């Protein structure tokens, strides 16, 4: 699934929900009383339309809209961030424009090492704790002394 972004207050952000956008149109459609519709070219003029970012991304992903059509209403498709080996992302994504390409970015941190596996004594202690029995009580019952 693509990442659709648009610039809001000079900051690239993911485009979700509906927004009013301006689209340049270079034709008009005449509808006649007999039902005929004739589309006629004309000089380009701006038209404000309501566009839903989630729907637009779906149209692009399904091949219904081209990249040029997405860009004509102010959208861009961002390049997804690839997490380097040994790191994990922190926080929300941000978007950076470089040479007319929008790149998703994240803060990174090293993946912490996995915890040490529990010792046999830890496992037995956890099992006994579920029955509300201490290790010393078990040793006493088994006659192993304390």
C-alpha positions as a Python dict, from the first residue, in 0.01 Angstrom:
ca = {
    (1, 'X'): (0, 0, 0),
    (2, 'X'): (136, 339, -99),
    (3, 'X'): (197, 632, 134),
    (4, 'X'): (5, 935, 7),
    (5, 'X'): (127, 1270, 140),
    (6, 'X'): (44, 1634, 80),
    (7, 'X'): (207, 1959, 187),
    (8, 'X'): (24, 2142, 465),
    (9, 'X'): (183, 2465, 596),
    (10, 'X'): (509, 2376, 417),
    (11, 'X'): (529, 2034, 590),
    (12, 'X'): (472, 1703, 409),
    (13, 'X'): (211, 1497, 597),
    (14, 'X'): (16, 1179, 532),
    (15, 'X'): (-314, 1256, 362),
    (16, 'X'): (-609, 1094, 536),
    (17, 'X'): (-968, 1210, 526),
    (18, 'X'): (-1126, 1478, 309),
    (19, 'X'): (-975, 1809, 201),
    (20, 'X'): (-1071, 2082, -43),
    (21, 'X'): (-815, 2094, -324),
    (22, 'X'): (-784, 2296, -644),
    (23, 'X'): (-768, 2106, -970),
    (24, 'X'): (-705, 2261, -1310),
    (25, 'X'): (-965, 2156, -1566),
    (26, 'X'): (-936, 2212, -1941),
    (27, 'X'): (-1277, 2105, -2067),
    (28, 'X'): (-1645, 2150, -1993),
    (29, 'X'): (-1939, 1919, -2045),
    (30, 'X'): (-2257, 2047, -2206),
    (31, 'X'): (-2567, 1845, -2113),
    (32, 'X'): (-2860, 1883, -2351),
    (33, 'X'): (-3229, 1831, -2279),
    (34, 'X'): (-3235, 1518, -2498),
    (35, 'X'): (-2969, 1355, -2273),
    (36, 'X'): (-2667, 1415, -2494),
    (37, 'X'): (-2344, 1511, -2318),
    (38, 'X'): (-2071, 1680, -2516),
    (39, 'X'): (-1729, 1742, -2364),
    (40, 'X'): (-1554, 2042, -2516),
    (41, 'X'): (-1192, 2154, -2465),
    (42, 'X'): (-1133, 2503, -2327),
    (43, 'X'): (-865, 2715, -2159),
    (44, 'X'): (-762, 2563, -1824),
    (45, 'X'): (-946, 2697, -1520),
    (46, 'X'): (-930, 2608, -1148),
    (47, 'X'): (-1203, 2407, -981),
    (48, 'X'): (-1223, 2340, -607),
    (49, 'X'): (-1316, 1980, -530),
    (50, 'X'): (-1340, 1776, -214),
    (51, 'X'): (-1091, 1490, -224),
    (52, 'X'): (-1055, 1205, 25),
    (53, 'X'): (-690, 1107, 70),
    (54, 'X'): (-767, 747, 164),
    (55, 'X'): (-983, 702, -146),
    (56, 'X'): (-724, 873, -364),
    (57, 'X'): (-450, 639, -238),
    (58, 'X'): (-679, 345, -321),
    (59, 'X'): (-737, 479, -672),
    (60, 'X'): (-359, 508, -722),
    (61, 'X'): (-285, 162, -578),
    (62, 'X'): (-548, 5, -805),
    (63, 'X'): (-411, 182, -1113),
    (64, 'X'): (-725, 393, -1158),
    (65, 'X'): (-529, 718, -1110),
    (66, 'X'): (-180, 785, -1243),
    (67, 'X'): (98, 955, -1049),
    (68, 'X'): (42, 1267, -1261),
    (69, 'X'): (-327, 1277, -1161),
    (70, 'X'): (-235, 1239, -792),
    (71, 'X'): (18, 1522, -822),
    (72, 'X'): (-236, 1741, -1005),
    (73, 'X'): (-443, 1762, -684),
    (74, 'X'): (-140, 1828, -461),
    (75, 'X'): (-58, 1472, -355),
    (76, 'X'): (270, 1283, -376),
    (77, 'X'): (358, 919, -318),
    (78, 'X'): (628, 889, -52),
    (79, 'X'): (906, 632, -57),
    (80, 'X'): (864, 407, 249),
    (81, 'X'): (1135, 402, 516),
    (82, 'X'): (1349, 90, 538),
    (83, 'X'): (1462, 14, 893),
    (84, 'X'): (1834, -72, 906),
    (85, 'X'): (1933, -406, 1057),
    (86, 'X'): (1966, -389, 1435),
    (87, 'X'): (1745, -78, 1472),
    (88, 'X'): (1381, -6, 1545),
    (89, 'X'): (1170, 304, 1476),
    (90, 'X'): (1069, 547, 1749),
    (91, 'X'): (769, 779, 1728),
    (92, 'X'): (571, 899, 1430),
    (93, 'X'): (706, 924, 1075),
    (94, 'X'): (812, 1250, 914),
    (95, 'X'): (861, 1323, 545),
    (96, 'X'): (1158, 1488, 373),
    (97, 'X'): (1170, 1615, 14),
    (98, 'X'): (1496, 1560, -174),
    (99, 'X'): (1523, 1618, -550),
    (100, 'X'): (1142, 1613, -592),
    (101, 'X'): (1116, 1276, -409),
    (102, 'X'): (937, 1249, -74),
    (103, 'X'): (1105, 1006, 167),
    (104, 'X'): (944, 875, 484),
    (105, 'X'): (1181, 897, 782),
    (106, 'X'): (1178, 787, 1146),
    (107, 'X'): (1391, 840, 1453),
    (108, 'X'): (1586, 520, 1523),
    (109, 'X'): (1718, 340, 1826),
    (110, 'X'): (1918, 22, 1862),
    (111, 'X'): (1717, -292, 1929),
    (112, 'X'): (1794, -395, 2287),
    (113, 'X'): (1947, -739, 2331),
    (114, 'X'): (1701, -1013, 2423),
    (115, 'X'): (1667, -1081, 2796),
    (116, 'X'): (1868, -1362, 2946),
    (117, 'X'): (1668, -1686, 2949),
    (118, 'X'): (1534, -1777, 3292),
    (119, 'X'): (1737, -2020, 3499),
    (120, 'X'): (1595, -2352, 3613),
    (121, 'X'): (1555, -2205, 3963),
    (122, 'X'): (1360, -1907, 3820),
    (123, 'X'): (1130, -2144, 3629),
    (124, 'X'): (1066, -2363, 3936),
    (125, 'X'): (1010, -2051, 4149),
    (126, 'X'): (752, -1916, 3900),
    (127, 'X'): (575, -2251, 3882),
    (128, 'X'): (560, -2281, 4261),
    (129, 'X'): (447, -1918, 4299),
    (130, 'X'): (138, -1998, 4092),
    (131, 'X'): (46, -2244, 4369),
    (132, 'X'): (154, -2002, 4645),
    (133, 'X'): (440, -2232, 4752),
    (134, 'X'): (795, -2113, 4820),
    (135, 'X'): (1111, -2305, 4729),
    (136, 'X'): (1195, -2347, 5098),
    (137, 'X'): (848, -2498, 5164),
    (138, 'X'): (903, -2745, 4876),
    (139, 'X'): (1244, -2842, 5012),
    (140, 'X'): (1087, -2894, 5355),
    (141, 'X'): (814, -3119, 5210),
    (142, 'X'): (1073, -3321, 5017),
    (143, 'X'): (1285, -3357, 5331),
    (144, 'X'): (1582, -3178, 5177),
    (145, 'X'): (1625, -2938, 5470),
    (146, 'X'): (1640, -2565, 5448),
}
